């Protein structure tokens, strides 16, 4: 398995990531906008290798999963950065240790940029992140004010 930056992906592969991200997360937020999602993924996360940017976990020709590394994530908590965000493993590759590989790759990417700590929030998978060594900080309000998630940190 290898890690590729979004900037190294074909348009077809980047579109698969966008489709997966939008189709999954739009179910949970009525404020999510497809045009804005396409813009973020193509114009922000795939243009360079400095934060913000995305990485994909790839096995042979298949995208296994992806995440985005960001300086800012939750608008109500600007004091926390950088972020590991938008973490997703494609359904057929779940339960095989791929989430761990992706998180480890994200942490390594941030270490290369001399970060000492990273943050993430989740309302769907707290146990997964706790098993990876992330430490609970507090509950945090989501950007769309639709509820709370759990804020975590990890030393890199």
PDB file of C-alpha atoms in Angstrom, residues 2-156:
ATOM      1  CA  UNK A   2       1.111   3.517  -0.749  1.00  0.00           C
ATOM      2  CA  UNK A   3       0.108   7.034   0.182  1.00  0.00           C
ATOM      3  CA  UNK A   4      -0.507   9.586  -2.550  1.00  0.00           C
ATOM      4  CA  UNK A   5      -1.267  13.261  -2.153  1.00  0.00           C
ATOM      5  CA  UNK A   6      -4.486  14.368  -3.839  1.00  0.00           C
ATOM      6  CA  UNK A   7      -2.295  16.414  -6.188  1.00  0.00           C
ATOM      7  CA  UNK A   8      -0.872  13.126  -7.544  1.00  0.00           C
ATOM      8  CA  UNK A   9      -4.240  11.500  -8.251  1.00  0.00           C
ATOM      9  CA  UNK A  10      -6.030  11.248 -11.568  1.00  0.00           C
ATOM     10  CA  UNK A  11      -9.169  13.317 -11.966  1.00  0.00           C
ATOM     11  CA  UNK A  12     -11.160  10.073 -11.963  1.00  0.00           C
ATOM     12  CA  UNK A  13      -9.720   9.022  -8.603  1.00  0.00           C
ATOM     13  CA  UNK A  14     -10.214  12.458  -7.083  1.00  0.00           C
ATOM     14  CA  UNK A  15     -13.835  12.394  -8.273  1.00  0.00           C
ATOM     15  CA  UNK A  16     -14.312   9.006  -6.535  1.00  0.00           C
ATOM     16  CA  UNK A  17     -13.085  10.553  -3.306  1.00  0.00           C
ATOM     17  CA  UNK A  18     -15.362  13.589  -3.700  1.00  0.00           C
ATOM     18  CA  UNK A  19     -18.365  11.378  -4.474  1.00  0.00           C
ATOM     19  CA  UNK A  20     -17.694   9.147  -1.467  1.00  0.00           C
ATOM     20  CA  UNK A  21     -17.163  12.105   0.864  1.00  0.00           C
ATOM     21  CA  UNK A  22     -20.254  13.970  -0.282  1.00  0.00           C
ATOM     22  CA  UNK A  23     -22.611  10.987  -0.488  1.00  0.00           C
ATOM     23  CA  UNK A  24     -21.657   9.893   3.019  1.00  0.00           C
ATOM     24  CA  UNK A  25     -21.495  13.186   4.923  1.00  0.00           C
ATOM     25  CA  UNK A  26     -24.376  15.009   3.218  1.00  0.00           C
ATOM     26  CA  UNK A  27     -26.706  12.535   4.981  1.00  0.00           C
ATOM     27  CA  UNK A  28     -25.697  14.117   8.289  1.00  0.00           C
ATOM     28  CA  UNK A  29     -25.641  17.798   7.313  1.00  0.00           C
ATOM     29  CA  UNK A  30     -28.300  19.610   5.320  1.00  0.00           C
ATOM     30  CA  UNK A  31     -25.860  22.522   4.955  1.00  0.00           C
ATOM     31  CA  UNK A  32     -23.384  20.520   2.886  1.00  0.00           C
ATOM     32  CA  UNK A  33     -23.097  21.768  -0.691  1.00  0.00           C
ATOM     33  CA  UNK A  34     -21.777  19.661  -3.599  1.00  0.00           C
ATOM     34  CA  UNK A  35     -20.270  22.626  -5.473  1.00  0.00           C
ATOM     35  CA  UNK A  36     -18.439  23.763  -2.348  1.00  0.00           C
ATOM     36  CA  UNK A  37     -17.223  20.199  -1.697  1.00  0.00           C
ATOM     37  CA  UNK A  38     -15.871  19.901  -5.252  1.00  0.00           C
ATOM     38  CA  UNK A  39     -14.145  23.278  -4.900  1.00  0.00           C
ATOM     39  CA  UNK A  40     -12.501  22.341  -1.597  1.00  0.00           C
ATOM     40  CA  UNK A  41     -11.248  18.979  -2.794  1.00  0.00           C
ATOM     41  CA  UNK A  42     -10.047  20.117  -6.234  1.00  0.00           C
ATOM     42  CA  UNK A  43      -8.892  23.669  -5.579  1.00  0.00           C
ATOM     43  CA  UNK A  44      -7.696  23.543  -1.984  1.00  0.00           C
ATOM     44  CA  UNK A  45      -6.804  19.962  -1.090  1.00  0.00           C
ATOM     45  CA  UNK A  46      -5.318  18.884  -4.433  1.00  0.00           C
ATOM     46  CA  UNK A  47      -3.273  21.936  -5.423  1.00  0.00           C
ATOM     47  CA  UNK A  48      -0.182  21.647  -3.260  1.00  0.00           C
ATOM     48  CA  UNK A  49       1.561  19.655  -0.582  1.00  0.00           C
ATOM     49  CA  UNK A  50       1.251  22.237   2.158  1.00  0.00           C
ATOM     50  CA  UNK A  51      -1.657  22.302   4.553  1.00  0.00           C
ATOM     51  CA  UNK A  52      -4.460  22.071   3.580  1.00  0.00           C
ATOM     52  CA  UNK A  53      -4.062  18.973   1.432  1.00  0.00           C
ATOM     53  CA  UNK A  54      -5.444  15.497   1.141  1.00  0.00           C
ATOM     54  CA  UNK A  55      -3.829  12.073   1.150  1.00  0.00           C
ATOM     55  CA  UNK A  56      -5.173   8.790  -0.171  1.00  0.00           C
ATOM     56  CA  UNK A  57      -4.300   5.241   0.856  1.00  0.00           C
ATOM     57  CA  UNK A  58      -3.971   3.138  -2.291  1.00  0.00           C
ATOM     58  CA  UNK A  59      -3.556  -0.606  -2.828  1.00  0.00           C
ATOM     59  CA  UNK A  60      -2.530  -1.451  -6.386  1.00  0.00           C
ATOM     60  CA  UNK A  61      -5.019   0.603  -8.408  1.00  0.00           C
ATOM     61  CA  UNK A  62      -7.725   0.929  -5.753  1.00  0.00           C
ATOM     62  CA  UNK A  63      -8.380   3.806  -3.403  1.00  0.00           C
ATOM     63  CA  UNK A  64      -8.749   2.353   0.072  1.00  0.00           C
ATOM     64  CA  UNK A  65      -9.413   5.572   1.959  1.00  0.00           C
ATOM     65  CA  UNK A  66      -8.464   9.213   2.396  1.00  0.00           C
ATOM     66  CA  UNK A  67      -8.194  12.111   4.788  1.00  0.00           C
ATOM     67  CA  UNK A  68      -7.426  15.822   4.722  1.00  0.00           C
ATOM     68  CA  UNK A  69      -4.802  17.682   6.737  1.00  0.00           C
ATOM     69  CA  UNK A  70      -5.947  21.185   7.655  1.00  0.00           C
ATOM     70  CA  UNK A  71      -4.803  24.168   9.655  1.00  0.00           C
ATOM     71  CA  UNK A  72      -8.379  25.104  10.576  1.00  0.00           C
ATOM     72  CA  UNK A  73     -11.340  22.771  10.912  1.00  0.00           C
ATOM     73  CA  UNK A  74     -13.942  23.731  13.483  1.00  0.00           C
ATOM     74  CA  UNK A  75     -14.669  27.446  13.163  1.00  0.00           C
ATOM     75  CA  UNK A  76     -15.614  27.736  16.839  1.00  0.00           C
ATOM     76  CA  UNK A  77     -12.213  26.383  17.958  1.00  0.00           C
ATOM     77  CA  UNK A  78      -9.459  28.227  16.051  1.00  0.00           C
ATOM     78  CA  UNK A  79      -6.975  27.656  18.868  1.00  0.00           C
ATOM     79  CA  UNK A  80      -6.571  23.991  17.873  1.00  0.00           C
ATOM     80  CA  UNK A  81      -4.376  23.061  14.893  1.00  0.00           C
ATOM     81  CA  UNK A  82      -3.389  21.223  12.774  1.00  0.00           C
ATOM     82  CA  UNK A  83      -6.240  18.822  12.087  1.00  0.00           C
ATOM     83  CA  UNK A  84      -6.623  15.351  10.668  1.00  0.00           C
ATOM     84  CA  UNK A  85     -10.025  15.650   9.040  1.00  0.00           C
ATOM     85  CA  UNK A  86     -12.488  14.009   6.672  1.00  0.00           C
ATOM     86  CA  UNK A  87     -11.142  10.527   7.470  1.00  0.00           C
ATOM     87  CA  UNK A  88     -12.861   7.835   5.446  1.00  0.00           C
ATOM     88  CA  UNK A  89     -12.187   4.235   4.481  1.00  0.00           C
ATOM     89  CA  UNK A  90     -14.226   2.892   1.564  1.00  0.00           C
ATOM     90  CA  UNK A  91     -16.794   0.351   2.787  1.00  0.00           C
ATOM     91  CA  UNK A  92     -15.251  -2.738   1.193  1.00  0.00           C
ATOM     92  CA  UNK A  93     -11.903  -2.040   2.902  1.00  0.00           C
ATOM     93  CA  UNK A  94     -13.160  -1.488   6.447  1.00  0.00           C
ATOM     94  CA  UNK A  95     -12.281  -3.823   9.275  1.00  0.00           C
ATOM     95  CA  UNK A  96      -8.891  -4.713   7.746  1.00  0.00           C
ATOM     96  CA  UNK A  97      -6.604  -2.287   9.586  1.00  0.00           C
ATOM     97  CA  UNK A  98      -6.701   0.308   6.821  1.00  0.00           C
ATOM     98  CA  UNK A  99      -7.958   3.079   9.091  1.00  0.00           C
ATOM     99  CA  UNK A 100      -4.910   2.579  11.301  1.00  0.00           C
ATOM    100  CA  UNK A 101      -2.609   2.761   8.257  1.00  0.00           C
ATOM    101  CA  UNK A 102      -4.270   5.957   7.064  1.00  0.00           C
ATOM    102  CA  UNK A 103      -4.093   7.647  10.470  1.00  0.00           C
ATOM    103  CA  UNK A 104      -0.435   6.654  10.846  1.00  0.00           C
ATOM    104  CA  UNK A 105       0.300   8.119   7.407  1.00  0.00           C
ATOM    105  CA  UNK A 106      -1.488  11.358   8.335  1.00  0.00           C
ATOM    106  CA  UNK A 107       0.545  11.621  11.545  1.00  0.00           C
ATOM    107  CA  UNK A 108       3.764  11.027   9.591  1.00  0.00           C
ATOM    108  CA  UNK A 109       2.831  13.741   7.085  1.00  0.00           C
ATOM    109  CA  UNK A 110       2.354  16.203   9.940  1.00  0.00           C
ATOM    110  CA  UNK A 111       5.601  15.146  11.633  1.00  0.00           C
ATOM    111  CA  UNK A 112       7.453  15.866   8.376  1.00  0.00           C
ATOM    112  CA  UNK A 113       6.122  19.419   8.618  1.00  0.00           C
ATOM    113  CA  UNK A 114       7.475  19.687  12.180  1.00  0.00           C
ATOM    114  CA  UNK A 115       4.141  19.586  13.976  1.00  0.00           C
ATOM    115  CA  UNK A 116       4.287  18.092  17.470  1.00  0.00           C
ATOM    116  CA  UNK A 117       0.567  17.551  18.044  1.00  0.00           C
ATOM    117  CA  UNK A 118      -2.550  16.978  15.924  1.00  0.00           C
ATOM    118  CA  UNK A 119      -6.265  17.274  16.558  1.00  0.00           C
ATOM    119  CA  UNK A 120      -9.405  15.680  15.216  1.00  0.00           C
ATOM    120  CA  UNK A 121     -13.038  15.555  16.120  1.00  0.00           C
ATOM    121  CA  UNK A 122     -15.571  12.829  15.619  1.00  0.00           C
ATOM    122  CA  UNK A 123     -19.141  12.045  16.438  1.00  0.00           C
ATOM    123  CA  UNK A 124     -19.114   8.658  14.687  1.00  0.00           C
ATOM    124  CA  UNK A 125     -15.940   6.779  15.731  1.00  0.00           C
ATOM    125  CA  UNK A 126     -14.606   7.820  19.134  1.00  0.00           C
ATOM    126  CA  UNK A 127     -13.591   4.292  20.160  1.00  0.00           C
ATOM    127  CA  UNK A 128     -11.493   3.851  16.997  1.00  0.00           C
ATOM    128  CA  UNK A 129      -9.494   7.008  17.703  1.00  0.00           C
ATOM    129  CA  UNK A 130      -9.100   6.225  21.395  1.00  0.00           C
ATOM    130  CA  UNK A 131      -7.611   2.831  20.432  1.00  0.00           C
ATOM    131  CA  UNK A 132      -5.099   4.717  18.242  1.00  0.00           C
ATOM    132  CA  UNK A 133      -3.889   6.759  21.217  1.00  0.00           C
ATOM    133  CA  UNK A 134      -5.910   9.934  20.707  1.00  0.00           C
ATOM    134  CA  UNK A 135      -6.779  11.645  23.981  1.00  0.00           C
ATOM    135  CA  UNK A 136     -10.227  13.101  24.616  1.00  0.00           C
ATOM    136  CA  UNK A 137     -10.167  16.853  25.313  1.00  0.00           C
ATOM    137  CA  UNK A 138     -13.823  17.914  25.368  1.00  0.00           C
ATOM    138  CA  UNK A 139     -17.095  17.901  23.479  1.00  0.00           C
ATOM    139  CA  UNK A 140     -17.169  20.497  20.685  1.00  0.00           C
ATOM    140  CA  UNK A 141     -19.948  22.153  18.693  1.00  0.00           C
ATOM    141  CA  UNK A 142     -20.070  21.203  15.006  1.00  0.00           C
ATOM    142  CA  UNK A 143     -19.672  23.947  12.394  1.00  0.00           C
ATOM    143  CA  UNK A 144     -23.318  23.675  11.352  1.00  0.00           C
ATOM    144  CA  UNK A 145     -24.453  23.782  15.011  1.00  0.00           C
ATOM    145  CA  UNK A 146     -26.257  20.443  14.522  1.00  0.00           C
ATOM    146  CA  UNK A 147     -24.820  18.974  17.680  1.00  0.00           C
ATOM    147  CA  UNK A 148     -21.574  18.026  19.309  1.00  0.00           C
ATOM    148  CA  UNK A 149     -18.639  15.802  18.552  1.00  0.00           C
ATOM    149  CA  UNK A 150     -15.646  14.795  20.598  1.00  0.00           C
ATOM    150  CA  UNK A 151     -12.346  16.671  20.276  1.00  0.00           C
ATOM    151  CA  UNK A 152      -9.159  14.605  20.491  1.00  0.00           C
ATOM    152  CA  UNK A 153      -5.439  15.265  20.356  1.00  0.00           C
ATOM    153  CA  UNK A 154      -2.367  13.131  19.822  1.00  0.00           C
ATOM    154  CA  UNK A 155       1.291  13.852  20.259  1.00  0.00           C
ATOM    155  CA  UNK A 156       3.221  13.251  17.086  1.00  0.00           C
TER     156      UNK A 156
END
